[in-house]
Coordinates of C-alpha atoms in Angstrom, one line a residue:
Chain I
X1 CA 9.3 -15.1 231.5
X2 CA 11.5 -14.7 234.1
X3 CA 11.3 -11.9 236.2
X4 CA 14.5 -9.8 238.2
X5 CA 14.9 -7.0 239.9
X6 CA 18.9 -6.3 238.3
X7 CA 20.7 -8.4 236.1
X8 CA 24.4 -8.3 235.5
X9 CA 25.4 -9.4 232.2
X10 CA 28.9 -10.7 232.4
X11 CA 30.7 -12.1 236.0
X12 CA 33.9 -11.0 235.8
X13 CA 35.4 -8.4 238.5
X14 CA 33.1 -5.6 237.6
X15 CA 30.2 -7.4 237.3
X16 CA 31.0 -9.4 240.3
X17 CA 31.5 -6.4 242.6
X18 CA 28.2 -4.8 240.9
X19 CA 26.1 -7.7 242.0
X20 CA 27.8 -7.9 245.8
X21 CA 27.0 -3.7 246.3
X22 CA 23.4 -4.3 244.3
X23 CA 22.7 -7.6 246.6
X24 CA 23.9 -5.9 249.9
X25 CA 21.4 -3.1 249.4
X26 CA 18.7 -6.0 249.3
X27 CA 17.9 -6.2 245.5
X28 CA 17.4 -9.4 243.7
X29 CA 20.3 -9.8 241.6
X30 CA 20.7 -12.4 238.6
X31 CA 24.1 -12.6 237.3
X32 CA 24.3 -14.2 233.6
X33 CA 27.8 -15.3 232.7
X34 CA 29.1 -16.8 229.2
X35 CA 32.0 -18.6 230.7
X36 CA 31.6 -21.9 232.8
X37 CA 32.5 -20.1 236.0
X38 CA 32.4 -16.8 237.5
X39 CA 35.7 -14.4 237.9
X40 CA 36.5 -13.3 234.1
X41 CA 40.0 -12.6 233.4
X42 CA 40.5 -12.5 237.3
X43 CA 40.8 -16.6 237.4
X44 CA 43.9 -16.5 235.1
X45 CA 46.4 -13.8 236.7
X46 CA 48.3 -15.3 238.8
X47 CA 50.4 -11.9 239.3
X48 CA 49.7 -9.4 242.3
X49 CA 48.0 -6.5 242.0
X50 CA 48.8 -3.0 241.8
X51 CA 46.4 -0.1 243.8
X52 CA 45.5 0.2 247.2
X53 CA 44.4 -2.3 249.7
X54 CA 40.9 -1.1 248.9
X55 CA 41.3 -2.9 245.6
X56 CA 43.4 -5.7 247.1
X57 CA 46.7 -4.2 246.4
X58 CA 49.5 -7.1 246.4
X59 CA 47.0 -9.7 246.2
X60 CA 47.0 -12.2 243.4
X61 CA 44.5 -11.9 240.4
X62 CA 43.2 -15.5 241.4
X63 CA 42.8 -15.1 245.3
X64 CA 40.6 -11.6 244.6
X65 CA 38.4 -13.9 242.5
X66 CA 38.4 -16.2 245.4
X67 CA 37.4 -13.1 247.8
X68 CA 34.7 -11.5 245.7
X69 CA 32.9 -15.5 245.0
X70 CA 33.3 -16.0 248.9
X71 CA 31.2 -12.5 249.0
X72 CA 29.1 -13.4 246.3
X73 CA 28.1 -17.0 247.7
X74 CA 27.1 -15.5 251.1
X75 CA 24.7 -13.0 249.5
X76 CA 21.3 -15.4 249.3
X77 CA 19.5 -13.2 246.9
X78 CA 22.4 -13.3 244.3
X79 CA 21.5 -15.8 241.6
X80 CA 23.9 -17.4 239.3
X81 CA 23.7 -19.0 235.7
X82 CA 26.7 -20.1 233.9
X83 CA 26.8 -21.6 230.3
X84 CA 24.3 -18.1 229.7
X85 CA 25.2 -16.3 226.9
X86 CA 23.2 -12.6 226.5
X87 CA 21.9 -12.4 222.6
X88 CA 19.9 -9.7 223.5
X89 CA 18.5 -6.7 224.9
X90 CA 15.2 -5.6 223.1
X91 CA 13.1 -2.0 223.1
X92 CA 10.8 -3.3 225.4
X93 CA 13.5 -4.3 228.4
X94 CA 12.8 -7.9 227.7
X95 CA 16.2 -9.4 227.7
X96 CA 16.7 -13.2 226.2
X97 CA 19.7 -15.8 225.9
X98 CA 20.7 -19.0 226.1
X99 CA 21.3 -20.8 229.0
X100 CA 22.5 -24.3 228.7
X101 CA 21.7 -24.9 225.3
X102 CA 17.8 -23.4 226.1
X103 CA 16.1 -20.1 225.0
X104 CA 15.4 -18.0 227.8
X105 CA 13.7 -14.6 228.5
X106 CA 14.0 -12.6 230.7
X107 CA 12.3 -9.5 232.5
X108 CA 14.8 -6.9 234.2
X109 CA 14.1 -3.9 235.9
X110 CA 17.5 -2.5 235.7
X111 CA 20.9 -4.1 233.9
X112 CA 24.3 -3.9 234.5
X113 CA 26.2 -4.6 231.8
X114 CA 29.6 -5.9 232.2
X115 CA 30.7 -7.4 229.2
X116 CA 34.4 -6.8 229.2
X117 CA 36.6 -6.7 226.2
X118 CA 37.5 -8.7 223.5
X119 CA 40.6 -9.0 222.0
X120 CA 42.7 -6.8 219.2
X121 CA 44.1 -8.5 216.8
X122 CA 46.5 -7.5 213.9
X123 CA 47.0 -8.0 209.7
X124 CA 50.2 -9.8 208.1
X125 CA 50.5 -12.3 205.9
X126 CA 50.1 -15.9 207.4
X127 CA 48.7 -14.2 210.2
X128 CA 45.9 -17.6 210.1
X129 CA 48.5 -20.1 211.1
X130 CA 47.9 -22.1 213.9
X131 CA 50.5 -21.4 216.9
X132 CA 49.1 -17.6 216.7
X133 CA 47.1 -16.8 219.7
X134 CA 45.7 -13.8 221.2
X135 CA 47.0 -13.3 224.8
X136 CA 44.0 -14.6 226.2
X137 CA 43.8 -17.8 224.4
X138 CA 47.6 -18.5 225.8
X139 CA 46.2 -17.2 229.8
X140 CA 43.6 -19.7 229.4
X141 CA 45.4 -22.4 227.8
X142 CA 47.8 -21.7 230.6
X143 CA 46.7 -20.9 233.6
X144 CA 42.6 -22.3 233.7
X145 CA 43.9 -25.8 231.8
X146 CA 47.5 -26.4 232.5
X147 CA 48.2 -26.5 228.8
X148 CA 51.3 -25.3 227.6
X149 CA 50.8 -23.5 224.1
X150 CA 53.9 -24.5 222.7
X151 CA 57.3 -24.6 223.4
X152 CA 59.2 -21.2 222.3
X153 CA 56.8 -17.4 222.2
X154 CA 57.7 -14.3 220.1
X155 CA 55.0 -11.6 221.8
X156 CA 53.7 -9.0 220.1
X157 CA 52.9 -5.7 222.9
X158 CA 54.6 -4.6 225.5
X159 CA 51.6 -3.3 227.1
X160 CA 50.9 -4.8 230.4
X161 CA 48.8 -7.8 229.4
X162 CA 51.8 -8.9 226.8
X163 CA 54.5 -8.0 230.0
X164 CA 52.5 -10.0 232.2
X165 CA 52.2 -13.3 229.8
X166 CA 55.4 -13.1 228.9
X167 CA 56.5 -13.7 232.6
X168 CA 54.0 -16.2 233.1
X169 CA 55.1 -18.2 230.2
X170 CA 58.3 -18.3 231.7
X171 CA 57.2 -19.2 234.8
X172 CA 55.3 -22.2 232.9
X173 CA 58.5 -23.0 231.8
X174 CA 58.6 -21.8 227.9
X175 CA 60.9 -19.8 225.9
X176 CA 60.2 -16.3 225.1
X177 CA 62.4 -15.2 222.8
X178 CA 61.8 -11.7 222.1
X179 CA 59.0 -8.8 223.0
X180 CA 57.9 -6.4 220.5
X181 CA 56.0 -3.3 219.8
X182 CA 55.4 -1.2 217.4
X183 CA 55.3 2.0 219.2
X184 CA 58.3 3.8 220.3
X185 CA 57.8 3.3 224.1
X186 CA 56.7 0.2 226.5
X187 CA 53.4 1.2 226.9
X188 CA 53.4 -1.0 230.2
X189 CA 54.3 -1.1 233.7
X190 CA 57.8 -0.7 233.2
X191 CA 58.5 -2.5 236.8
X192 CA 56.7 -5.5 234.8
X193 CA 59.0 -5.1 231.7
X194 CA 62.3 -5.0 234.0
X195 CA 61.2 -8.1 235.6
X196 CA 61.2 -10.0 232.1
X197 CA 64.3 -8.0 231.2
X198 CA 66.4 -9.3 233.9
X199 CA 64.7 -12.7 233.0
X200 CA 66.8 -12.2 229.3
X201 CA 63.9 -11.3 227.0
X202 CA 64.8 -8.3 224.3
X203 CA 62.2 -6.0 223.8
X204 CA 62.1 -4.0 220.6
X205 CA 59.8 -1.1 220.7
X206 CA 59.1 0.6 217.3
X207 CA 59.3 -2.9 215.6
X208 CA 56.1 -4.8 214.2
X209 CA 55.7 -8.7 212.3
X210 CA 56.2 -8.4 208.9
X211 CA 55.3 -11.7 207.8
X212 CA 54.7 -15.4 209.5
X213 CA 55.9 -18.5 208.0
X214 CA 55.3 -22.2 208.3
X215 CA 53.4 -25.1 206.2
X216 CA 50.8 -26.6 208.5
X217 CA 51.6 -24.7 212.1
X218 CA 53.9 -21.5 212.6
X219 CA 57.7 -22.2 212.2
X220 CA 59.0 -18.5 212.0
X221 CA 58.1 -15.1 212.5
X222 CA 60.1 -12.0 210.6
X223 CA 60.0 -8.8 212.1
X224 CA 60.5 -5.5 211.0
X225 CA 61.6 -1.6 212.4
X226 CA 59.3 0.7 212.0
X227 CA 60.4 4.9 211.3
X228 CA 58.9 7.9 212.9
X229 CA 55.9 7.5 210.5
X230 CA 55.3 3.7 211.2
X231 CA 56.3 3.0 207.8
X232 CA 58.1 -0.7 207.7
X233 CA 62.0 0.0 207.2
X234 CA 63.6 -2.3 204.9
X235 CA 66.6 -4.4 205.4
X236 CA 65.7 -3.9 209.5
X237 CA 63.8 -7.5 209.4
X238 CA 65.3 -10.2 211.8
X239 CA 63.5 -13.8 212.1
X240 CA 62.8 -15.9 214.9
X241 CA 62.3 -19.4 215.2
X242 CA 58.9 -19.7 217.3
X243 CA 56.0 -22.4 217.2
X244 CA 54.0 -19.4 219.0
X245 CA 53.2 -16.1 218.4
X246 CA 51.1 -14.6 220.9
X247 CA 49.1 -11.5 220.1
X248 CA 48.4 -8.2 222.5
X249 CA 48.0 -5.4 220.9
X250 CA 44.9 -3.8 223.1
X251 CA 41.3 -4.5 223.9
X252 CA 38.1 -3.2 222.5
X253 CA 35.0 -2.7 224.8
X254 CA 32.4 -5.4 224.0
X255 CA 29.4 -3.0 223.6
X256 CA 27.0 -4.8 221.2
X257 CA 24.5 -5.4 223.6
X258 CA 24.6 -1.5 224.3
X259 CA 24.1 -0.6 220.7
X260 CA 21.4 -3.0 220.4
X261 CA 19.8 -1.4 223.4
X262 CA 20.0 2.0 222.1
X263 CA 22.2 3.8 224.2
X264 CA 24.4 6.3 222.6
X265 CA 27.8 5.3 221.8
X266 CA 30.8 7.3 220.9
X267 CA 34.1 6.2 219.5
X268 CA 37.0 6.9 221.8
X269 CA 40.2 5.6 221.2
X270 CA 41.9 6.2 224.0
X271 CA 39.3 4.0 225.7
X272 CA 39.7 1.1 222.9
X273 CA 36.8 1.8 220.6
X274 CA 33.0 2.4 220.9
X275 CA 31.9 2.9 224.5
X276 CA 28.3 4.4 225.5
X277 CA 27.8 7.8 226.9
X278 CA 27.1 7.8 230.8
X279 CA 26.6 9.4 233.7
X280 CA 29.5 9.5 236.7
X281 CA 27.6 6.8 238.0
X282 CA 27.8 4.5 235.2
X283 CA 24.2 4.5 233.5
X284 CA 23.8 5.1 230.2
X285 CA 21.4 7.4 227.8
X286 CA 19.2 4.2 228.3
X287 CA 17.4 4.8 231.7
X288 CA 17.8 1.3 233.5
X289 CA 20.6 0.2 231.6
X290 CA 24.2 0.8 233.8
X291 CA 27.6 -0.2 232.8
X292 CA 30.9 -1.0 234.4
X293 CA 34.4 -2.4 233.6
X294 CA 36.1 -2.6 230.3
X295 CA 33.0 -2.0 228.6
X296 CA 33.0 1.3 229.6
X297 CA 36.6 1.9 228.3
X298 CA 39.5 -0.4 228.4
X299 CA 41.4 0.0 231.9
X300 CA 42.8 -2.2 234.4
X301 CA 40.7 -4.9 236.7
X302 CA 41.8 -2.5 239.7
X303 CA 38.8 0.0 238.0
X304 CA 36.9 -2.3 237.0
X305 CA 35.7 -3.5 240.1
X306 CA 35.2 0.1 241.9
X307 CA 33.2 0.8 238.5
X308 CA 31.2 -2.5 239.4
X309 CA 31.0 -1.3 243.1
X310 CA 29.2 2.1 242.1
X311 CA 27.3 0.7 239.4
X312 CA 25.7 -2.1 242.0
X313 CA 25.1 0.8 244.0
X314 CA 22.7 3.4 241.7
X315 CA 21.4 0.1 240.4
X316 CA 19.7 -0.7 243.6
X317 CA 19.3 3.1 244.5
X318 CA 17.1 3.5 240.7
X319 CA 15.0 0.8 242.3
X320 CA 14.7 2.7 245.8
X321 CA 16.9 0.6 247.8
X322 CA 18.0 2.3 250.8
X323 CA 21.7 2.5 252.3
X324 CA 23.7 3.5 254.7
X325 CA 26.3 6.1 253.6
X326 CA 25.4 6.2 250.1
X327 CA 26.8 9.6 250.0
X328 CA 29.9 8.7 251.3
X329 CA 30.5 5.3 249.9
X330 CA 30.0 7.0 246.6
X331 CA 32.3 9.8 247.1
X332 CA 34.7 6.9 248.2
X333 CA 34.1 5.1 245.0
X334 CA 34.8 8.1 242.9
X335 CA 37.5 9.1 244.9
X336 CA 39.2 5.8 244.2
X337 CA 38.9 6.3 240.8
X338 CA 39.9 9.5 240.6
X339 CA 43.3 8.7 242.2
X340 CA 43.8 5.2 240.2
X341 CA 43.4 7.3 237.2
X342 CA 45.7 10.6 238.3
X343 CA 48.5 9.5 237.5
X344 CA 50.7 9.9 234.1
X345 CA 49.3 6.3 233.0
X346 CA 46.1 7.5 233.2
X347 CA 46.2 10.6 231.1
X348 CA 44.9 9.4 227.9
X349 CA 41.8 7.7 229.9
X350 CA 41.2 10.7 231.6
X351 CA 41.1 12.3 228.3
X352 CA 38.5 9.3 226.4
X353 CA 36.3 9.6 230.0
X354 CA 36.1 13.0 229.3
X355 CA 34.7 12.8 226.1
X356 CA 31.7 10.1 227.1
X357 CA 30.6 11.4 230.8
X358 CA 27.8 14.1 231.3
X359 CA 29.2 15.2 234.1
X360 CA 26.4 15.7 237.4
X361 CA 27.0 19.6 237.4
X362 CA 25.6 19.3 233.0
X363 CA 22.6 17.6 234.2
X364 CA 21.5 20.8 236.3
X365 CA 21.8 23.2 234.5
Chain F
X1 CA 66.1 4.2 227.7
X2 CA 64.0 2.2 230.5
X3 CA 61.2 3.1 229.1
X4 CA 62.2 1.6 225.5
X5 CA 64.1 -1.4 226.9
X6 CA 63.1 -2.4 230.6
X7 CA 66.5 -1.8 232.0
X8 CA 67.5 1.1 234.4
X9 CA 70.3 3.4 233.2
X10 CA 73.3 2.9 235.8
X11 CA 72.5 6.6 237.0
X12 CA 68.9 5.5 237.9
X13 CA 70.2 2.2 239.6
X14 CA 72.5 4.8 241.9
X15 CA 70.0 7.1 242.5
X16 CA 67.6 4.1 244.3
X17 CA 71.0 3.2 246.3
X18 CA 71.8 4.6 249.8
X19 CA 74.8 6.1 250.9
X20 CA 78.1 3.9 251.1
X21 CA 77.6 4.5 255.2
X22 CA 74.4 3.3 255.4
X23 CA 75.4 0.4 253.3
X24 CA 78.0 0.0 255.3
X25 CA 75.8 -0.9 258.0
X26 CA 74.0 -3.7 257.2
X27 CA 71.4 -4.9 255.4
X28 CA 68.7 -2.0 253.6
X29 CA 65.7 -1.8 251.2
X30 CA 66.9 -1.1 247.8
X31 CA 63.3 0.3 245.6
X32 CA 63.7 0.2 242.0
X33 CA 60.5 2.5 241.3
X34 CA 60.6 4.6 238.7
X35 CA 57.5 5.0 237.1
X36 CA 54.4 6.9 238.5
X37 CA 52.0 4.2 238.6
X38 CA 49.0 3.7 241.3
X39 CA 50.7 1.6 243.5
X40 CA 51.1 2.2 247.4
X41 CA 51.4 -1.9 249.1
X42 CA 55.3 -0.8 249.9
X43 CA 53.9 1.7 251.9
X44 CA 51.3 -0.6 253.8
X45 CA 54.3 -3.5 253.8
X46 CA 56.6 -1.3 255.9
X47 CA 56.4 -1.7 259.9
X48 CA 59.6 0.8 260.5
X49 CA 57.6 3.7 258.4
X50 CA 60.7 4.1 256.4
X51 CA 58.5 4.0 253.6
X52 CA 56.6 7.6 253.6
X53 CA 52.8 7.8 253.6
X54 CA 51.4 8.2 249.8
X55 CA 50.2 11.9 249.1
X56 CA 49.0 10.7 245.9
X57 CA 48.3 6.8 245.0
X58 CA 50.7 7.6 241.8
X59 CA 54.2 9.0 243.7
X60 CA 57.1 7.3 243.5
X61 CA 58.1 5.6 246.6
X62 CA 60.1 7.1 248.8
X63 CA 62.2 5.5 251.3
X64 CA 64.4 7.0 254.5
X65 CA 66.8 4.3 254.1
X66 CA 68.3 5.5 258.0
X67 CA 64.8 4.1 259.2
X68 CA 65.4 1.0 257.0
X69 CA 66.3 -2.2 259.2
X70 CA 66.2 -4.2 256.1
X71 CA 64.1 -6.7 257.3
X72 CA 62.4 -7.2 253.5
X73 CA 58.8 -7.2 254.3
X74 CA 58.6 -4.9 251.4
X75 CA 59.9 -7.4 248.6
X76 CA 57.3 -10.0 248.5
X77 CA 54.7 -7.0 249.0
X78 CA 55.7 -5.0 245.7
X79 CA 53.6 -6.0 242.7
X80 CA 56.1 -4.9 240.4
X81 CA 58.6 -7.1 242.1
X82 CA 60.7 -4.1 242.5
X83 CA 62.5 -4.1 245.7
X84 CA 65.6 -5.9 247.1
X85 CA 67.6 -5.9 250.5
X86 CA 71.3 -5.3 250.2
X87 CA 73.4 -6.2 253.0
X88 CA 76.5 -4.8 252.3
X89 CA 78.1 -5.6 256.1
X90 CA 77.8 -9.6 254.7
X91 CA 81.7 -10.2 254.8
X92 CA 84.4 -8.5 253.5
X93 CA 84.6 -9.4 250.0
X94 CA 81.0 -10.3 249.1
X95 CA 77.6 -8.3 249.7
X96 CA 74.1 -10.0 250.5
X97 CA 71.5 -9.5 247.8
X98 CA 67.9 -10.8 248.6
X99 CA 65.4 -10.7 245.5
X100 CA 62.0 -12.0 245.0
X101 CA 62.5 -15.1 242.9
X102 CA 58.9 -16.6 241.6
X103 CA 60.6 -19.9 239.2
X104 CA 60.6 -23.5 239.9
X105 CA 62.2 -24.9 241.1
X106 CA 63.4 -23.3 243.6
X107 CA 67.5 -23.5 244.2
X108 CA 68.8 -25.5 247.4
X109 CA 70.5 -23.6 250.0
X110 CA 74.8 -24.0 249.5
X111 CA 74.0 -24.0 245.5
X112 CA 76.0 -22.2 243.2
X113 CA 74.2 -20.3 240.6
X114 CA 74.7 -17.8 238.0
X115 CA 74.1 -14.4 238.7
X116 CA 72.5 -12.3 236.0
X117 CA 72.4 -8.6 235.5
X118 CA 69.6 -6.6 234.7
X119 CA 69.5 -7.6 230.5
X120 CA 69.9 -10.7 232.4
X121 CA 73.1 -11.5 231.0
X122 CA 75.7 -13.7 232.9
X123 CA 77.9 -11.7 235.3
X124 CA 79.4 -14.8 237.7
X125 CA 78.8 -17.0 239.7
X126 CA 77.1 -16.7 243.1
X127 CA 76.4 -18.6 246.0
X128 CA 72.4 -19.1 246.9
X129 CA 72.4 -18.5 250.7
X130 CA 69.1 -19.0 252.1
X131 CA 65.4 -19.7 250.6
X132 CA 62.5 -18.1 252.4
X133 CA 59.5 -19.2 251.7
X134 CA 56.8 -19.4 253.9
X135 CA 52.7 -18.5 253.5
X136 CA 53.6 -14.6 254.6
X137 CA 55.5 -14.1 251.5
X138 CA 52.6 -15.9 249.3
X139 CA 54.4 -17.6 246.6
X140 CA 57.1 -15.1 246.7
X141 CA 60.1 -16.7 247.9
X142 CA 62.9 -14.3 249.1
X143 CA 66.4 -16.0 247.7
X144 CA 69.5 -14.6 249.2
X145 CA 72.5 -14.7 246.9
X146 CA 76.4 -13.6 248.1
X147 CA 77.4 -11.6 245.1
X148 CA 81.1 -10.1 244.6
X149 CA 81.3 -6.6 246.5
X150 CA 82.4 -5.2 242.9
X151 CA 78.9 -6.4 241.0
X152 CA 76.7 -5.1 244.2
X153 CA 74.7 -2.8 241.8
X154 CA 75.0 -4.7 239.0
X155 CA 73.8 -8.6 239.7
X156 CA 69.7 -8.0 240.2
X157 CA 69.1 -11.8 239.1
X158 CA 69.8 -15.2 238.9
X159 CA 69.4 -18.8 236.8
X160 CA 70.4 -22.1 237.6

């Protein structure tokens, strides 16, 4: 069996950043990642940024992948399997998965888990027919192959990750035709939804798909307004002739690992789902077992990668790693996070984190 | 409205505007922020500190356009590709409109294009007068467009 001092479940920014703070304090660090390279969604946004230069503000979602593997390849005791898919996490702390095809277990003294999110997706009739993707599928299709998905897009959300695709696929040289959403506001950046705007896309908030249509691939999408009560209003439907619709209507925290672990879970919706209970610095009613990025709660990568940073960082303190500054760089972490979440867009998150974090001040008294 | 259909009410677009006299004298950031979102690189961009310091990561921008040179460091710097330079000393009958522009390919210098509003619907046509692009702005080239003095607040775009 083999044995490690922390292992990160997942390589994407939070994990990542977990495994560069947890290294840097001297721990052994394994990082397992499902996908055949490291960077998670990082790899496929090709947009800039928002935050502070602390989370690489105005730097594209690629290049910051770039920055943390540089960091991560200079860190000798950082280990990295690709093709390594988690199955497990058993009472015991024994942790097993495939890697390449093999069985493998494995002996942590602490995890991280940073499993991300997986797709929403939503129920019409037809909604089976090839030429509907989930946002991510088009991303990757897009932006880690080179393959356009089709030739003309109807996207459903005008969140930020439906904004931001929309704009890519343009960029990529396909047709959007329209944006829609079902609820009565753009529920993203609206600096992203002017920038598709100006590019000539409609958006329709408080509109949802009815119904898809098409024999052996999608041909047409009809959509439909929805009132005050989200009750489809007849004779509002219009139709659009797409050979894609793309899907992105939220996330919801991959926490089956978690469950499976034991750790207490609680459904928030305001953070996309079921999410464990933790502690400010991210470990869960399991002792040993930390968390960070989406799987704590749906937010943007900007969080996810402080929450990596200060989950790397009690990681390797639990294992009595010392550091320089701990206090502080902690108090920096949270600080960051407190201000990335402060503003207006961060109200209902503030809310869901609420509900899941034993605060330190609980655990006192 | 913006927040149900992306576009800026025409109050909002004169509210982000300076005064006609500082139009008048030549060419000035033009931020098109109106959401409280964490976001401070506009900030950081500026070398004139026109752009005052963030109290909180989530204020909206907020800009002394009389310590604004215009020099456009901002635009390629602004996530949210929010920001223009308007130089409204250009000529007498046309106005100088430089906007991040991140489609291939890329117009020529001399080329005449359409200018689009911000639905993106056809206004006229414009003249493309210069294309930055160098590794500073990082795959945001900086087109400058001479737009008719009468559609100054009105032509935020273009297509070929």
């Amino acid at each position: 069996m083999k044995q490690v001092e922390i292992l990160v479940v997942g390589g994407g920014p939070a994990g990542l950043c977990a495994a560069i703070n947890a290294a840097q304090a001297g721990a052994k660090v394994l990082i397992l990642e499902r996908d055949e390279k490291l960077g998670g969604q990082l790899i496929k946004q090709t947009h800039m940024f928002f935050g502070s230069e602390k989370q690489h503000a105005s730097v594209r979602g690629i290049d910051i992948a770039r920055i943390l593997l540089d960091r991560i390849h200079e860190l000798e005791n950082i280990e990295i399997l690709v093709n390594a898919t988690v199955l497990a996490i058993y009472d015991d702390g024994v942790v097993n998965g495939e890697i390449d095809g093999k069985y493998v277990k494995i002996k942590p003294q602490k995890i991280i888990v940073s499993t991300g999110a997986s797709e929403k997706t939503l129920a019409f009739p037809n909604n089976d027919l090839p030429g509907i993707y989930g946002a991510g599928a088009v991303q990757t299709l897009m932006n880690v192959y080179g393959v356009k998905p089709g030739n003309s897009v109807l996207m459903l959300g005008a969140g930020n990750i439906g904004l931001i695709v929309s704009y890519q696929l343009m960029q990529a040289g396909v047709k959007v035709k329209a944006i829609l959403d079902a609820a009565p506001k753009i529920g993203g950046y609206l600096v992203h939804a002017s920038k598709v705007r100006r590019m000539g896309v409609p958006i329709y908030t408080g509109y949802t798909v009815k119904e898809a249509h098409g024999n052996d691939s999608l041909e047409r999408v009809t959509i439909v307004e929805l009132d005050e009560n989200w009750n489809q209003v007849d004779g509002t439907e219009m139709d659009f002739d797409v050979d894609v619709l793309c899907i992105s209507v939220g996330l919801s925290p991959l926490g089956e690992l978690l469950w499976q672990a034991g750790c207490e879970m609680k459904y928030v919706g305001q953070l996309g789902g079921f999410v464990p209970v933790r502690t400010e610095m991210l470990e869960t009613t399991v002792e040993g077992i930390f968390i960070a990025g989406d799987v704590c709660g749906v937010e943007e990568a900007t969080s996810a990668m402080v929450e990596g940073y200060l989950a790397g960082l009690a990681a390797a303190e639990s294992l009595g790693y010392e550091m320089e500054n701990l206090e502080e760089r902690r108090k920096d972490y949270l600080n960051q996070l407190e201000s990335l979440r402060s503003g207006h867009m961060g109200d209902s998150i503030r809310l869901g984190l609420d509900k899941v974090t034993v605060r330190s001040e609980v655990v006192k008294t | 409205m913006l927040e149900k259909t992306g576009v800026p009410t025409p109050q909002e677009i004169e509210e982000a505007f300076p005064s006609q006299e500082r139009l008048a004298k030549g060419p000035v950031a033009i931020i098109e922020c109106y959401q409280n979102i964490p976001c401070n690189p506009c900030y950081t961009a500026c070398h004139k500190e026109a752009i005052k310091e963030f109290e909180d990561i989530n204020d909206l921008p907020q800009i002394n356009h009389d310590d604004c040179n215009g020099c456009g460091l901002c635009i390629a710097n602004c996530p949210g590709l929010a920001i223009m330079v308007v130089d409204s000393s250009y000529s007498k009958d046309e106005v100088l409109i430089k906007i991040p522009y991140e489609f291939i390919p890329l117009p020529e210098e001399g080329m005449i294009v359409k200018g689009l509003d911000r639905k993106g619907k056809y206004v006229c046509d414009v003249k493309v007068v210069k294309v930055l692009k160098s590794k500073t702005l990082d795959r945001t080239p900086i087109i400058s467009i001479a737009v008719p003095r009468q559609y100054m607040k009105v032509i935020r775009n273009f297509e070929m």
